[in-house]
PDB file of C-alpha atoms in Angstrom:
ATOM      1  CA  SER A  22     -24.587 -26.257 -15.308  1.00  0.00           C
ATOM      2  CA  ARG A  23     -22.452 -26.462 -12.505  1.00  0.00           C
ATOM      3  CA  THR A  24     -20.545 -23.134 -13.216  1.00  0.00           C
ATOM      4  CA  ASN A  25     -23.751 -21.247 -13.469  1.00  0.00           C
ATOM      5  CA  SER A  26     -25.014 -22.626 -10.148  1.00  0.00           C
ATOM      6  CA  GLU A  27     -21.780 -21.810  -8.433  1.00  0.00           C
ATOM      7  CA  GLU A  28     -21.790 -18.236  -9.828  1.00  0.00           C
ATOM      8  CA  LEU A  29     -25.543 -17.969  -8.731  1.00  0.00           C
ATOM      9  CA  TRP A  30     -24.635 -19.354  -5.111  1.00  0.00           C
ATOM     10  CA  ALA A  31     -21.703 -16.735  -4.927  1.00  0.00           C
ATOM     11  CA  GLN A  32     -23.933 -13.894  -5.985  1.00  0.00           C
ATOM     12  CA  GLN A  33     -26.435 -14.847  -3.342  1.00  0.00           C
ATOM     13  CA  GLU A  34     -23.723 -15.130  -0.657  1.00  0.00           C
ATOM     14  CA  THR A  35     -22.275 -11.714  -1.617  1.00  0.00           C
ATOM     15  CA  LEU A  36     -25.764 -10.277  -1.324  1.00  0.00           C
ATOM     16  CA  PHE A  37     -26.433 -11.946   1.993  1.00  0.00           C
ATOM     17  CA  LEU A  38     -23.089 -10.521   3.354  1.00  0.00           C
ATOM     18  CA  ARG A  39     -24.016  -7.056   2.044  1.00  0.00           C
ATOM     19  CA  LEU A  40     -27.547  -7.122   3.734  1.00  0.00           C
ATOM     20  CA  GLN A  41     -25.881  -8.358   6.847  1.00  0.00           C
ATOM     21  CA  ARG A  42     -23.317  -5.549   6.808  1.00  0.00           C
ATOM     22  CA  SER A  43     -26.061  -3.101   6.080  1.00  0.00           C
ATOM     23  CA  CYS A  44     -28.112  -4.160   9.176  1.00  0.00           C
ATOM     24  CA  SER A  45     -25.014  -4.216  11.380  1.00  0.00           C
ATOM     25  CA  LEU A  46     -24.295  -0.604  10.469  1.00  0.00           C
ATOM     26  CA  SER A  47     -27.793   0.599  11.135  1.00  0.00           C
ATOM     27  CA  ASN A  48     -27.565  -0.894  14.672  1.00  0.00           C
ATOM     28  CA  PRO A  49     -23.871  -0.299  15.737  1.00  0.00           C
ATOM     29  CA  TRP A  50     -22.649  -1.579  19.182  1.00  0.00           C
ATOM     30  CA  PRO A  51     -21.057   0.886  21.703  1.00  0.00           C
ATOM     31  CA  LEU A  52     -17.353   1.279  21.865  1.00  0.00           C
ATOM     32  CA  PRO A  53     -15.454  -0.420  24.824  1.00  0.00           C
ATOM     33  CA  TYR A  54     -13.306   1.584  27.046  1.00  0.00           C
ATOM     34  CA  GLY A  55      -9.588   0.980  28.219  1.00  0.00           C
ATOM     35  CA  ASP A  56      -6.851  -0.764  26.507  1.00  0.00           C
ATOM     36  CA  VAL A  57      -8.284  -2.520  23.492  1.00  0.00           C
ATOM     37  CA  PRO A  58      -6.089  -4.287  20.824  1.00  0.00           C
ATOM     38  CA  ILE A  59      -6.552  -2.757  17.559  1.00  0.00           C
ATOM     39  CA  LEU A  60      -6.034  -4.096  13.918  1.00  0.00           C
ATOM     40  CA  TRP A  61      -5.554  -1.297  11.577  1.00  0.00           C
ATOM     41  CA  SER A  62      -6.188  -1.549   7.828  1.00  0.00           C
ATOM     42  CA  SER A  63      -3.584  -0.647   5.402  1.00  0.00           C
ATOM     43  CA  ASP A  64      -5.481   2.467   4.464  1.00  0.00           C
ATOM     44  CA  ALA A  65      -5.588   3.526   8.131  1.00  0.00           C
ATOM     45  CA  VAL A  66      -1.990   3.016   8.547  1.00  0.00           C
ATOM     46  CA  SER A  67      -1.210   5.054   5.571  1.00  0.00           C
ATOM     47  CA  GLN A  68      -3.367   7.962   6.832  1.00  0.00           C
ATOM     48  CA  ILE A  69      -1.656   7.819  10.378  1.00  0.00           C
ATOM     49  CA  CYS A  70       1.611   7.726   8.903  1.00  0.00           C
ATOM     50  CA  LEU A  71       1.045  10.825   6.647  1.00  0.00           C
ATOM     51  CA  PRO A  72       1.608  13.557   8.949  1.00  0.00           C
ATOM     52  CA  PHE A  73       4.706  11.712  10.171  1.00  0.00           C
ATOM     53  CA  LEU A  74       5.817  11.447   6.528  1.00  0.00           C
ATOM     54  CA  ARG A  75       5.394  15.266   5.919  1.00  0.00           C
ATOM     55  CA  ALA A  76       7.674  16.127   8.848  1.00  0.00           C
ATOM     56  CA  PHE A  77      10.396  14.866   6.409  1.00  0.00           C
ATOM     57  CA  GLU A  78       9.744  17.672   3.824  1.00  0.00           C
ATOM     58  CA  GLY A  79      12.783  19.857   3.700  1.00  0.00           C
ATOM     59  CA  ASP A  80      11.067  23.172   3.741  1.00  0.00           C
ATOM     60  CA  PHE A  81       9.432  22.181   6.997  1.00  0.00           C
ATOM     61  CA  VAL A  82      12.628  20.953   8.585  1.00  0.00           C
ATOM     62  CA  LEU A  83      14.386  24.224   7.383  1.00  0.00           C
ATOM     63  CA  GLY A  84      11.617  26.408   8.623  1.00  0.00           C
ATOM     64  CA  ASN A  85      11.581  24.545  12.126  1.00  0.00           C
ATOM     65  CA  LEU A  86       7.914  23.596  11.360  1.00  0.00           C
ATOM     66  CA  SER A  87       8.750  19.819  11.584  1.00  0.00           C
ATOM     67  CA  PHE A  88       7.932  18.196  14.906  1.00  0.00           C
ATOM     68  CA  LEU A  89      10.860  16.081  14.293  1.00  0.00           C
ATOM     69  CA  ASN A  90      12.963  19.005  15.634  1.00  0.00           C
ATOM     70  CA  LYS A  91      11.335  18.547  19.015  1.00  0.00           C
ATOM     71  CA  VAL A  92      11.005  14.797  19.689  1.00  0.00           C
ATOM     72  CA  PRO A  93      13.627  12.778  21.539  1.00  0.00           C
ATOM     73  CA  LEU A  94      15.562  10.268  19.396  1.00  0.00           C
ATOM     74  CA  PRO A  95      15.377   7.360  18.881  1.00  0.00           C
ATOM     75  CA  LEU A  96      11.765   6.822  18.243  1.00  0.00           C
ATOM     76  CA  PRO A  97      10.504   3.393  19.110  1.00  0.00           C
ATOM     77  CA  PHE A  98       8.942   2.660  15.864  1.00  0.00           C
ATOM     78  CA  ALA A  99       9.056  -1.071  14.285  1.00  0.00           C
ATOM     79  CA  PHE A 100       9.095   0.174  10.801  1.00  0.00           C
ATOM     80  CA  ALA A 101      11.464   2.025   8.186  1.00  0.00           C
ATOM     81  CA  ILE A 102      10.241   4.427   5.537  1.00  0.00           C
ATOM     82  CA  GLU A 103      11.741   4.753   2.161  1.00  0.00           C
ATOM     83  CA  GLU A 104      10.655   6.786  -0.851  1.00  0.00           C
ATOM     84  CA  THR A 105      10.426   4.513  -4.055  1.00  0.00           C
ATOM     85  CA  SER A 106      11.252   6.022  -7.425  1.00  0.00           C
ATOM     86  CA  PRO A 107      10.992   4.488 -11.003  1.00  0.00           C
ATOM     87  CA  LYS A 108      14.175   4.464 -12.971  1.00  0.00           C
ATOM     88  CA  ALA A 109      14.764   7.417 -15.292  1.00  0.00           C
ATOM     89  CA  SER A 110      11.938   9.508 -13.578  1.00  0.00           C
ATOM     90  CA  PHE A 111      12.160  13.308 -12.773  1.00  0.00           C
ATOM     91  CA  ASP A 112      10.359  15.795 -10.516  1.00  0.00           C
ATOM     92  CA  ASN A 113       8.758  18.961 -11.660  1.00  0.00           C
ATOM     93  CA  GLU A 114      11.882  20.918 -11.950  1.00  0.00           C
ATOM     94  CA  GLY A 115      13.889  18.276 -13.984  1.00  0.00           C
ATOM     95  CA  SER A 116      15.953  16.687 -11.019  1.00  0.00           C
ATOM     96  CA  PRO A 117      16.136  12.883 -10.859  1.00  0.00           C
ATOM     97  CA  ARG A 118      13.674  11.193  -8.642  1.00  0.00           C
ATOM     98  CA  LEU A 119      16.198   9.162  -6.350  1.00  0.00           C
ATOM     99  CA  PRO A 120      15.385   6.368  -3.947  1.00  0.00           C
ATOM    100  CA  LEU A 121      15.506   7.850  -0.459  1.00  0.00           C
ATOM    101  CA  THR A 122      15.673   6.234   2.843  1.00  0.00           C
ATOM    102  CA  LEU A 123      13.498   8.693   5.258  1.00  0.00           C
ATOM    103  CA  PHE A 124      13.475   6.915   8.499  1.00  0.00           C
ATOM    104  CA  GLU A 125      15.340   3.717   9.827  1.00  0.00           C
ATOM    105  CA  HIS A 126      16.542   2.444  13.225  1.00  0.00           C
ATOM    106  CA  GLY A 127      14.369   4.911  14.920  1.00  0.00           C
ATOM    107  CA  ARG A 128      16.155   7.928  13.450  1.00  0.00           C
ATOM    108  CA  PRO A 129      15.455  10.221  10.528  1.00  0.00           C
ATOM    109  CA  GLN A 130      17.824   9.498   7.607  1.00  0.00           C
ATOM    110  CA  GLY A 131      17.157  11.973   4.968  1.00  0.00           C
ATOM    111  CA  VAL A 132      14.864  14.854   3.966  1.00  0.00           C
ATOM    112  CA  ALA A 133      12.748  15.475   0.845  1.00  0.00           C
ATOM    113  CA  CYS A 134      14.412  18.429  -1.185  1.00  0.00           C
ATOM    114  CA  ASP A 135      14.081  20.436  -4.347  1.00  0.00           C
ATOM    115  CA  ARG A 136      16.963  22.332  -5.684  1.00  0.00           C
ATOM    116  CA  TRP A 137      16.639  25.552  -3.620  1.00  0.00           C
ATOM    117  CA  ILE A 138      16.089  23.778  -0.397  1.00  0.00           C
ATOM    118  CA  ALA A 139      18.856  21.483  -0.946  1.00  0.00           C
ATOM    119  CA  GLY A 140      21.128  24.327  -1.532  1.00  0.00           C
ATOM    120  CA  LYS A 141      20.191  25.838   1.802  1.00  0.00           C
ATOM    121  CA  LEU A 142      20.793  22.480   3.600  1.00  0.00           C
ATOM    122  CA  LYS A 143      24.048  21.896   1.628  1.00  0.00           C
ATOM    123  CA  ILE A 144      22.895  18.499   0.340  1.00  0.00           C
ATOM    124  CA  HIS A 145      21.982  17.107  -3.082  1.00  0.00           C
ATOM    125  CA  PRO A 146      18.412  17.513  -4.329  1.00  0.00           C
ATOM    126  CA  THR A 147      16.242  14.311  -4.072  1.00  0.00           C
ATOM    127  CA  GLY A 148      13.784  15.029  -6.727  1.00  0.00           C
ATOM    128  CA  HIS A 149      10.939  16.027  -4.698  1.00  0.00           C
ATOM    129  CA  CYS A 150       9.958  19.407  -6.256  1.00  0.00           C
ATOM    130  CA  ARG A 151       6.205  19.267  -6.818  1.00  0.00           C
ATOM    131  CA  ARG A 152       3.548  21.598  -8.321  1.00  0.00           C
ATOM    132  CA  GLU A 153       0.092  21.611  -9.334  1.00  0.00           C
ATOM    133  CA  SER A 154       0.825  23.055 -12.659  1.00  0.00           C
ATOM    134  CA  PHE A 155       3.562  25.086 -14.373  1.00  0.00           C
ATOM    135  CA  GLU A 156       1.532  28.174 -13.227  1.00  0.00           C
ATOM    136  CA  HIS A 157       2.327  27.221  -9.615  1.00  0.00           C
ATOM    137  CA  LEU A 158       5.586  27.958  -7.522  1.00  0.00           C
ATOM    138  CA  PRO A 159       7.659  24.828  -6.787  1.00  0.00           C
ATOM    139  CA  THR A 160       6.943  23.203  -3.382  1.00  0.00           C
ATOM    140  CA  ILE A 161       8.166  20.054  -1.840  1.00  0.00           C
ATOM    141  CA  GLY A 162       6.208  16.798  -1.616  1.00  0.00           C
ATOM    142  CA  PHE A 163       6.464  13.028  -1.878  1.00  0.00           C
ATOM    143  CA  TRP A 164       5.681  10.707  -4.706  1.00  0.00           C
ATOM    144  CA  ASN A 165       5.173   7.136  -3.339  1.00  0.00           C
ATOM    145  CA  PRO A 166       6.661   6.662   0.220  1.00  0.00           C
ATOM    146  CA  LYS A 167       6.524   3.051   1.514  1.00  0.00           C
ATOM    147  CA  ILE A 168       6.196   1.824   5.096  1.00  0.00           C
ATOM    148  CA  GLU A 169       8.538  -1.070   5.508  1.00  0.00           C
ATOM    149  CA  ALA A 170       7.806  -3.262   8.524  1.00  0.00           C
ATOM    150  CA  LEU A 171      10.504  -5.128  10.746  1.00  0.00           C
ATOM    151  CA  LYS A 172       8.184  -7.809  11.791  1.00  0.00           C
ATOM    152  CA  LYS A 173       5.660  -9.293   9.309  1.00  0.00           C
ATOM    153  CA  GLN A 174       2.943 -11.838   9.832  1.00  0.00           C
ATOM    154  CA  PRO A 175       0.816 -13.458   6.883  1.00  0.00           C
ATOM    155  CA  ASP A 176      -2.597 -13.087   8.911  1.00  0.00           C
ATOM    156  CA  LEU A 177      -2.954 -10.487  11.688  1.00  0.00           C
ATOM    157  CA  LEU A 178      -6.581 -11.119  12.184  1.00  0.00           C
ATOM    158  CA  SER A 179      -6.148 -14.710  13.349  1.00  0.00           C
ATOM    159  CA  LEU A 180      -3.694 -13.435  16.130  1.00  0.00           C
ATOM    160  CA  LEU A 181      -6.287 -11.544  18.047  1.00  0.00           C
ATOM    161  CA  ASP A 182      -8.675 -13.238  20.387  1.00  0.00           C
ATOM    162  CA  ARG A 183     -10.483  -9.824  21.155  1.00  0.00           C
ATOM    163  CA  GLY A 184     -10.171  -6.371  19.902  1.00  0.00           C
ATOM    164  CA  ILE A 185     -11.443  -4.022  17.151  1.00  0.00           C
ATOM    165  CA  ALA A 186     -10.737  -3.776  13.477  1.00  0.00           C
ATOM    166  CA  VAL A 187     -10.372  -0.297  12.131  1.00  0.00           C
ATOM    167  CA  ARG A 188     -11.235  -0.452   8.538  1.00  0.00           C
ATOM    168  CA  GLN A 189     -11.643   3.257   7.640  1.00  0.00           C
ATOM    169  CA  ILE A 190     -10.463   6.602   9.514  1.00  0.00           C
ATOM    170  CA  SER A 191     -10.630  10.244   8.802  1.00  0.00           C
ATOM    171  CA  LEU A 192      -7.570  12.554   9.797  1.00  0.00           C
ATOM    172  CA  LEU A 193      -9.507  15.270  11.283  1.00  0.00           C
ATOM    173  CA  ARG A 194      -6.770  17.504  12.964  1.00  0.00           C
ATOM    174  CA  PHE A 195      -3.107  17.476  13.507  1.00  0.00           C
ATOM    175  CA  HIS A 196      -0.788  19.842  15.418  1.00  0.00           C
ATOM    176  CA  PRO A 197       2.673  19.809  14.330  1.00  0.00           C
ATOM    177  CA  SER A 198       4.120  21.570  17.282  1.00  0.00           C
ATOM    178  CA  SER A 199       2.598  19.148  19.794  1.00  0.00           C
ATOM    179  CA  SER A 200       2.183  16.030  17.593  1.00  0.00           C
ATOM    180  CA  ARG A 201      -1.374  15.622  18.754  1.00  0.00           C
ATOM    181  CA  ILE A 202      -3.648  13.997  16.145  1.00  0.00           C
ATOM    182  CA  THR A 203      -7.382  13.722  16.168  1.00  0.00           C
ATOM    183  CA  LEU A 204      -8.847  10.751  14.285  1.00  0.00           C
ATOM    184  CA  GLY A 205     -12.359   9.850  13.223  1.00  0.00           C
ATOM    185  CA  PHE A 206     -13.163   6.253  13.376  1.00  0.00           C
ATOM    186  CA  ASP A 207     -15.652   5.774  10.537  1.00  0.00           C
ATOM    187  CA  ASP A 208     -15.728   2.006  10.000  1.00  0.00           C
ATOM    188  CA  VAL A 209     -14.942  -0.185  13.000  1.00  0.00           C
ATOM    189  CA  VAL A 210     -16.064  -3.822  13.848  1.00  0.00           C
ATOM    190  CA  LEU A 211     -15.438  -6.156  16.811  1.00  0.00           C
ATOM    191  CA  ILE A 212     -12.962  -8.884  16.746  1.00  0.00           C
ATOM    192  CA  HIS A 213     -13.977 -12.379  18.299  1.00  0.00           C
ATOM    193  CA  HIS A 214     -11.550 -15.130  18.332  1.00  0.00           C
ATOM    194  CA  GLY A 215      -9.838 -14.242  15.107  1.00  0.00           C
ATOM    195  CA  GLY A 216     -12.772 -13.133  13.160  1.00  0.00           C
ATOM    196  CA  GLU A 217     -14.718  -9.899  12.582  1.00  0.00           C
ATOM    197  CA  GLY A 218     -18.144  -9.307  14.227  1.00  0.00           C
ATOM    198  CA  GLU A 219     -20.509  -6.601  15.089  1.00  0.00           C
ATOM    199  CA  SER A 220     -20.232  -3.048  13.733  1.00  0.00           C
ATOM    200  CA  VAL A 221     -19.159  -0.276  16.368  1.00  0.00           C
ATOM    201  CA  ALA A 222     -20.642   3.075  16.574  1.00  0.00           C
ATOM    202  CA  PRO A 223     -18.433   5.762  14.782  1.00  0.00           C
ATOM    203  CA  PHE A 224     -16.313   7.961  17.292  1.00  0.00           C
ATOM    204  CA  HIS A 225     -13.363  10.222  17.256  1.00  0.00           C
ATOM    205  CA  ALA A 226     -10.443  10.307  19.520  1.00  0.00           C
ATOM    206  CA  GLU A 227      -7.320  12.310  20.190  1.00  0.00           C
ATOM    207  CA  PHE A 228      -3.822  10.665  20.542  1.00  0.00           C
ATOM    208  CA  ASP A 229      -0.117  11.512  20.448  1.00  0.00           C
ATOM    209  CA  LEU A 230       1.206  10.727  17.034  1.00  0.00           C
ATOM    210  CA  VAL A 231       4.370   9.183  18.351  1.00  0.00           C
ATOM    211  CA  GLU A 232       2.447   7.170  20.849  1.00  0.00           C
ATOM    212  CA  ILE A 233       0.021   5.768  18.271  1.00  0.00           C
ATOM    213  CA  LEU A 234       2.966   4.796  15.900  1.00  0.00           C
ATOM    214  CA  ALA A 235       4.881   3.278  18.586  1.00  0.00           C
ATOM    215  CA  SER A 236       1.961   1.096  19.541  1.00  0.00           C
ATOM    216  CA  MET A 237       2.165  -0.428  16.196  1.00  0.00           C
ATOM    217  CA  LYS A 238       4.423  -3.637  16.789  1.00  0.00           C
ATOM    218  CA  LEU A 239       3.207  -6.119  14.310  1.00  0.00           C
ATOM    219  CA  PHE A 240       2.471  -5.813  10.688  1.00  0.00           C
ATOM    220  CA  SER A 241       1.157  -7.858   7.796  1.00  0.00           C
ATOM    221  CA  SER A 242       3.310  -9.351   5.160  1.00  0.00           C
ATOM    222  CA  HIS A 243       1.217  -7.780   2.284  1.00  0.00           C
ATOM    223  CA  SER A 244       0.849  -4.055   1.648  1.00  0.00           C
ATOM    224  CA  ALA A 245      -1.563  -1.821  -0.443  1.00  0.00           C
ATOM    225  CA  THR A 246      -1.000   1.436  -1.982  1.00  0.00           C
ATOM    226  CA  HIS A 247      -3.310   4.462  -1.259  1.00  0.00           C
ATOM    227  CA  SER A 248      -3.592   7.908  -2.882  1.00  0.00           C
ATOM    228  CA  PHE A 249      -4.045  11.072  -0.905  1.00  0.00           C
ATOM    229  CA  SER A 250      -4.592  14.685  -2.194  1.00  0.00           C
ATOM    230  CA  ILE A 251      -2.091  16.974  -0.425  1.00  0.00           C
ATOM    231  CA  SER A 252      -2.914  20.557  -0.118  1.00  0.00           C
ATOM    232  CA  LYS A 253       0.299  22.928   0.154  1.00  0.00           C
ATOM    233  CA  ASN A 254       1.076  26.399  -0.748  1.00  0.00           C
ATOM    234  CA  LYS A 255      -2.394  26.869  -2.265  1.00  0.00           C
ATOM    235  CA  GLN A 256      -2.151  23.971  -4.784  1.00  0.00           C
ATOM    236  CA  ARG A 257      -2.884  20.168  -4.694  1.00  0.00           C
ATOM    237  CA  PHE A 258      -0.997  17.099  -5.933  1.00  0.00           C
ATOM    238  CA  PHE A 259      -1.152  13.433  -5.145  1.00  0.00           C
ATOM    239  CA  THR A 260       0.933  11.394  -2.747  1.00  0.00           C
ATOM    240  CA  ARG A 261       0.713   7.428  -2.849  1.00  0.00           C
ATOM    241  CA  VAL A 262       1.567   5.805   0.323  1.00  0.00           C
ATOM    242  CA  THR A 263       2.215   2.056   0.297  1.00  0.00           C
ATOM    243  CA  ALA A 264       1.595   0.438   3.814  1.00  0.00           C
ATOM    244  CA  PRO A 265       0.708  -2.931   5.431  1.00  0.00           C
ATOM    245  CA  PHE A 266      -1.944  -3.742   8.053  1.00  0.00           C
ATOM    246  CA  ALA A 267      -0.872  -3.301  11.546  1.00  0.00           C
ATOM    247  CA  ILE A 268      -1.777  -4.227  15.374  1.00  0.00           C
ATOM    248  CA  SER A 269      -1.513  -2.005  18.115  1.00  0.00           C
ATOM    249  CA  GLU A 270      -1.655  -3.303  21.562  1.00  0.00           C
ATOM    250  CA  GLY A 271      -2.300  -1.270  24.867  1.00  0.00           C
ATOM    251  CA  LEU A 272      -3.919   1.711  23.018  1.00  0.00           C
ATOM    252  CA  SER A 273      -6.577   3.331  25.356  1.00  0.00           C
ATOM    253  CA  LEU A 274      -9.997   4.037  23.769  1.00  0.00           C
ATOM    254  CA  PRO A 275     -12.618   6.391  25.053  1.00  0.00           C
ATOM    255  CA  GLY A 276     -15.729   4.010  25.063  1.00  0.00           C
ATOM    256  CA  THR A 277     -18.818   3.823  27.024  1.00  0.00           C
ATOM    257  CA  VAL A 278     -18.916   0.172  28.096  1.00  0.00           C
ATOM    258  CA  PRO A 279     -16.074  -2.159  29.873  1.00  0.00           C
ATOM    259  CA  THR A 280     -14.310  -4.540  27.730  1.00  0.00           C
ATOM    260  CA  SER A 281     -16.229  -7.349  29.726  1.00  0.00           C
ATOM    261  CA  TYR A 282     -19.311  -6.197  27.787  1.00  0.00           C
ATOM    262  CA  TYR A 283     -18.015  -8.168  24.912  1.00  0.00           C
ATOM    263  CA  TRP A 284     -15.275 -10.504  25.887  1.00  0.00           C
TER     264      TRP A 284
END
């Protein structure tokens, strides 16, 4: 039947794409150096934003451990951040989980607090008490922060005539005092005329967190949510970050071939 033949063709096409991707990964191309446009996946944007988000945890702010205490304001970021909360929900010490705008117009707008930190800062608790179990001491962490872009486009890939698409990264190191961040680029492909091409060899690079976030000027109109295991005060809990895709322009990469090698 027609339906069965269409399904068979779709399966064969999927298999061909998987084989093509496997061959590409086994023979990766070298990374170009210099200023190269980057299309970040939603997952990559979430991971890069995570250390920035954690700077809004009230205990870090109170203990002068947040790099937000040191950076000049306003920050040139093209997005806002808010903590979303379902109605009639509570944190791990019974305080209501309230919607909270964390960052907007280039400036911090609020911090995440439990009852104790809120008392020290003389503000109301925000419902961010977290603990791995009732055997653990209360700490502070986010539930579901959302990156809200100021400029949105339906299809970012079509906007790039050249560049790289970063599908998956690893957060290797972050130094809060200096805001230096080291990223492992695990799954990267070249972009040619608005389409994805050859696989690029994995690499790692160090950036300034403020610089890399400031380079993201365009964002996708759709977002996705990603879960991350947070380790804090000898316990673990999950934070779910919702973020769009993003484009960085003018971010220097430590490659081995000139951009003319590809474009």
